[in-house]
PDB file of C-alpha atoms in Angstrom:
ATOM      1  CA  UNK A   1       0.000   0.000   0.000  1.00 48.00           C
ATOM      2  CA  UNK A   2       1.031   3.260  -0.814  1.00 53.00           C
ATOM      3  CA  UNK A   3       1.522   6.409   1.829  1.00 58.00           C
ATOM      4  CA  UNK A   4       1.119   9.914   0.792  1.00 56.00           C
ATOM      5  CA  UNK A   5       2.596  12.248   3.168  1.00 53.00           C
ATOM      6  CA  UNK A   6       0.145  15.180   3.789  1.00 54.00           C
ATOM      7  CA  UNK A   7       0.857  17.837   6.054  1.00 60.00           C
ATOM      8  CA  UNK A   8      -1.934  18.518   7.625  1.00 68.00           C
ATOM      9  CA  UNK A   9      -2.641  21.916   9.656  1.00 81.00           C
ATOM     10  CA  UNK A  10      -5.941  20.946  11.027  1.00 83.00           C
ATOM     11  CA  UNK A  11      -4.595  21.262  14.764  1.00 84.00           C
ATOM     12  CA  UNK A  12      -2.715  24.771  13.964  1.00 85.00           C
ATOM     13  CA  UNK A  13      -6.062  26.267  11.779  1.00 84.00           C
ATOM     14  CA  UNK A  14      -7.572  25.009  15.155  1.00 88.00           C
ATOM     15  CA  UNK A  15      -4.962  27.054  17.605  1.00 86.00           C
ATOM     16  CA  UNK A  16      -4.891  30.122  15.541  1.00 83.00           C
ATOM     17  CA  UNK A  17      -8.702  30.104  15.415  1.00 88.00           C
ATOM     18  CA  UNK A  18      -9.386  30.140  19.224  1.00 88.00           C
ATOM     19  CA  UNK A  19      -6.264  32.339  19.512  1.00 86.00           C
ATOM     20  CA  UNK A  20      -8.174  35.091  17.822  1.00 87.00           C
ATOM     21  CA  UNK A  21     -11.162  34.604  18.828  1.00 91.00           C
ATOM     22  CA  UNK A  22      -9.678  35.179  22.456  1.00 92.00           C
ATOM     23  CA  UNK A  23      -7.866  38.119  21.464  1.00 91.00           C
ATOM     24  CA  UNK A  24     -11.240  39.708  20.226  1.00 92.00           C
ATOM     25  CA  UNK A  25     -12.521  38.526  23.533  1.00 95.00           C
ATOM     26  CA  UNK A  26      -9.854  40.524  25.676  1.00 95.00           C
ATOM     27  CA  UNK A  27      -9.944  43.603  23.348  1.00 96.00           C
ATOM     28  CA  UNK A  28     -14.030  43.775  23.833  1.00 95.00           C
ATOM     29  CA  UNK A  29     -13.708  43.010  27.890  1.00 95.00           C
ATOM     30  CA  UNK A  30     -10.485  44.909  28.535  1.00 96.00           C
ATOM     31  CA  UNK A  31      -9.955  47.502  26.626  1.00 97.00           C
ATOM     32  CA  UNK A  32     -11.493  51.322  26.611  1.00 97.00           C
ATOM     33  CA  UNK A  33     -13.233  51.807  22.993  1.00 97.00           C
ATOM     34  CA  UNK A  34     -10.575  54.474  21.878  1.00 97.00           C
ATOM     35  CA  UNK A  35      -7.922  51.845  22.684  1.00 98.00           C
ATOM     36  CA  UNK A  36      -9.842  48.876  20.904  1.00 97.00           C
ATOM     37  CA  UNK A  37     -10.280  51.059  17.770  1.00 97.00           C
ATOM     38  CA  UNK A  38      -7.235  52.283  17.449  1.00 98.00           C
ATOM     39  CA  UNK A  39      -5.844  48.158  17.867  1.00 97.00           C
ATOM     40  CA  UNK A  40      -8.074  47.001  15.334  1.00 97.00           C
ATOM     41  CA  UNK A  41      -7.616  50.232  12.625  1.00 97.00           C
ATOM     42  CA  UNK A  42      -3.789  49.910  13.312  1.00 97.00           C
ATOM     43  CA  UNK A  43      -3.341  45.973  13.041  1.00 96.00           C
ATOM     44  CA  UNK A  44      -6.285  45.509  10.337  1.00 95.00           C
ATOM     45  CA  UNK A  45      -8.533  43.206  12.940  1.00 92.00           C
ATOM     46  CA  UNK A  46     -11.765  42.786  11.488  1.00 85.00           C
ATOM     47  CA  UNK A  47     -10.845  42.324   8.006  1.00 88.00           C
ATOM     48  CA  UNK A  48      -9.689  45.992   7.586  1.00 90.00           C
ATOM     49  CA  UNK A  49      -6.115  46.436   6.073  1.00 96.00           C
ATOM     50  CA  UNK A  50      -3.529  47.658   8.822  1.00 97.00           C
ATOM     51  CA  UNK A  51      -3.343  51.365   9.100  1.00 98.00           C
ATOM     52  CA  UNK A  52      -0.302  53.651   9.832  1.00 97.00           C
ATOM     53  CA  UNK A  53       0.285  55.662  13.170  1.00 97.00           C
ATOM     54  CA  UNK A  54      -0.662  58.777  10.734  1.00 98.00           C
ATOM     55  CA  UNK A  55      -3.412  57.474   9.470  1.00 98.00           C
ATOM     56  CA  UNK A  56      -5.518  56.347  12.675  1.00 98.00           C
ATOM     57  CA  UNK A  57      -4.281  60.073  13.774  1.00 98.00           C
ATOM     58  CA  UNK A  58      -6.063  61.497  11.121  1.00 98.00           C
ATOM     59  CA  UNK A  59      -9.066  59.463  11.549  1.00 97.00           C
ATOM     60  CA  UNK A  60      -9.364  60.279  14.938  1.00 97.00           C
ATOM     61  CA  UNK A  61      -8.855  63.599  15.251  1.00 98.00           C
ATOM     62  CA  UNK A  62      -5.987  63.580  17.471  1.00 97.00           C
ATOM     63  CA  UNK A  63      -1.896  63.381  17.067  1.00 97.00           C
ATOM     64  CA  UNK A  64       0.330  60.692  15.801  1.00 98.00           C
ATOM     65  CA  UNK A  65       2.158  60.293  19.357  1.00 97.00           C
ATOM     66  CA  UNK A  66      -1.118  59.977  21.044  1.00 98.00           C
ATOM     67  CA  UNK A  67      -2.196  56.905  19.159  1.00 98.00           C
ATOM     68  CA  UNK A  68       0.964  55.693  19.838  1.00 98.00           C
ATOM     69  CA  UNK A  69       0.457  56.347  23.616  1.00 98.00           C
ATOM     70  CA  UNK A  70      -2.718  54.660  23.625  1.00 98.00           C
ATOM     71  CA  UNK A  71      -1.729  51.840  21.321  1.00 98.00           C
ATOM     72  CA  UNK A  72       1.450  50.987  24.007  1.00 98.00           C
ATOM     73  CA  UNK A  73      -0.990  51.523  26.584  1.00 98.00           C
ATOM     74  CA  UNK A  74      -3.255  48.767  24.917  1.00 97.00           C
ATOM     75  CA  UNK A  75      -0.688  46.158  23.854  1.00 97.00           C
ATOM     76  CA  UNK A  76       0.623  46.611  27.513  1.00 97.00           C
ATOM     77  CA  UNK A  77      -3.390  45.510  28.738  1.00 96.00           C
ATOM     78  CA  UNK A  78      -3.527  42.605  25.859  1.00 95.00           C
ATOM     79  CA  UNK A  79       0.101  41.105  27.336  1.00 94.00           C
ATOM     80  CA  UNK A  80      -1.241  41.052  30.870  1.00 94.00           C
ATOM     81  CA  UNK A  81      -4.565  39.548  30.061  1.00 92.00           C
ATOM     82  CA  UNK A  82      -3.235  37.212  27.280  1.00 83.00           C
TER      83      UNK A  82
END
């Protein structure tokens, strides 16, 4: 009998799946709104495309080094909770 050698990802589609969908999870529960927008616009969650530091800025009506505050500030909250 024959073998063909798949590799099969079913167990890593699997991790990478509930690895999002507890990331979403944390950003709803522990994050402020500003700070989940401003993850989501600036890593393209949600099916969006990423968005520069500039860009969100502009979006949002405030400066460049304040979405980078708030972003640091966010990751920092995703770490502890992840």
């Amino acid at each position: 009998m024959d073998v063909v050698g798949v590799d099969d990802t079913m167990l890593d589609d699997i991790h990478d799946r509930d690895s999002a969908l507890r990331l979403h999870q944390i950003i709803r529960e522990r994050l402020t709104t500003r700070e989940a927008e401003i993850i989501r616009l600036r890593y393209g969650l949600g099916g969006q495309r990423p968005h520069t530091q500039k860009e969100v800025a502009d979006r949002l009506g405030i400066s460049r080094s304040y979405v980078s505050r708030i972003e640091k500030k966010a990751i920092s909250k995703l770490k502890l909770a992840f």
